[in-house]
């Protein structure tokens, strides 16, 4: 059987040890005689999974005690609405930093609830960079940023100083990929299907003083306080997704934590970008050098027909997921935490060979 190299943007690659452990537990979890999929979310077996995942995340990310950890559903897309629902109304506004399609969608949802102000944007250059100039509204309830941009291949290397205005971050596609100073943020949210586990789980990390500002007159299931008070067990949580998430956290802890993962991610990204840069423009990255993402490497070839051929030959060689997002086209290699260095090495060898044949 030909080896497959998973470079999907999400749902994305999972660590092999995690999949092997899940396979072993699938029919008989914790010697209970039943699958993890069949366990009650009110039972002691699942309780251990639930609270250990919270504890391990707090250790990995060095999350202070004045932050709550929530397990929600609906993906980052629901957070586009939940954030403004909890912290905006028709009389208030929020700042949004526009760096791509997902930040635009987040802003559009906030516009339905309160007022938004675009404090920075790189849309005029087709989102090829992280903005360098900001015009913050000091009356904003919060500033929203998308930490990594999967469509256009850019990533914030340093987050802006928003002063006393709370900073809210969508970290769906680079959470746990590097060390992050949690204290810079009032709220972080992330869909699981990039670096955390399978789709179905959304992790929210929220500072307690931010919670105190949340509106009370919103639907129960859309209020962060509902899940704080119930330890994210108000209704049936995504049990299997949280179980896999917990295994991913254990894997990260066993392999050196975020410091080791950041080093590996830098090595993978540098190898891929260096390979591209040595082809005299045959492979052209879509992001400016100082804004390049370590998670989603987006690029074009000199000829659209060559891009089609590249995709055909890459698929035949076992590479999965290299087609760019339908809204922007081009090519994209998503090299999240679980993508091994071996996969990136194989990709760069393929790219070099293709360049020599067609460059």
PDB file of N, CA and C in Angstrom, residues 152 220-221 232 264 301 324:
ATOM      1  N   UNK A 152      -4.947  32.443   3.497  1.00  0.00           N
ATOM      2  CA  UNK A 152      -3.922  33.261   2.863  1.00  0.00           C
ATOM      3  C   UNK A 152      -2.515  32.999   3.405  1.00  0.00           C
ATOM      4  N   UNK A 220     -29.752  30.802  26.934  1.00  0.00           N
ATOM      5  CA  UNK A 220     -28.945  30.036  27.884  1.00  0.00           C
ATOM      6  C   UNK A 220     -27.759  29.334  27.227  1.00  0.00           C
ATOM      7  N   UNK A 221     -28.017  28.684  26.089  1.00  0.00           N
ATOM      8  CA  UNK A 221     -26.973  27.900  25.437  1.00  0.00           C
ATOM      9  C   UNK A 221     -25.921  28.768  24.743  1.00  0.00           C
ATOM     10  N   UNK A 232     -18.901  22.898  31.884  1.00  0.00           N
ATOM     11  CA  UNK A 232     -19.111  22.459  30.490  1.00  0.00           C
ATOM     12  C   UNK A 232     -19.912  21.165  30.396  1.00  0.00           C
ATOM     13  N   UNK A 264       9.919  22.090  16.509  1.00  0.00           N
ATOM     14  CA  UNK A 264       9.640  21.203  15.384  1.00  0.00           C
ATOM     15  C   UNK A 264       8.866  21.927  14.287  1.00  0.00           C
ATOM     16  N   UNK A 301       1.960  28.423  -8.468  1.00  0.00           N
ATOM     17  CA  UNK A 301       2.962  28.135  -9.478  1.00  0.00           C
ATOM     18  C   UNK A 301       2.868  29.190 -10.573  1.00  0.00           C
ATOM     19  N   UNK A 324      -5.651  24.430  -2.668  1.00  0.00           N
ATOM     20  CA  UNK A 324      -5.983  25.608  -1.875  1.00  0.00           C
ATOM     21  C   UNK A 324      -7.474  25.714  -1.611  1.00  0.00           C
TER      22      UNK A 324
END
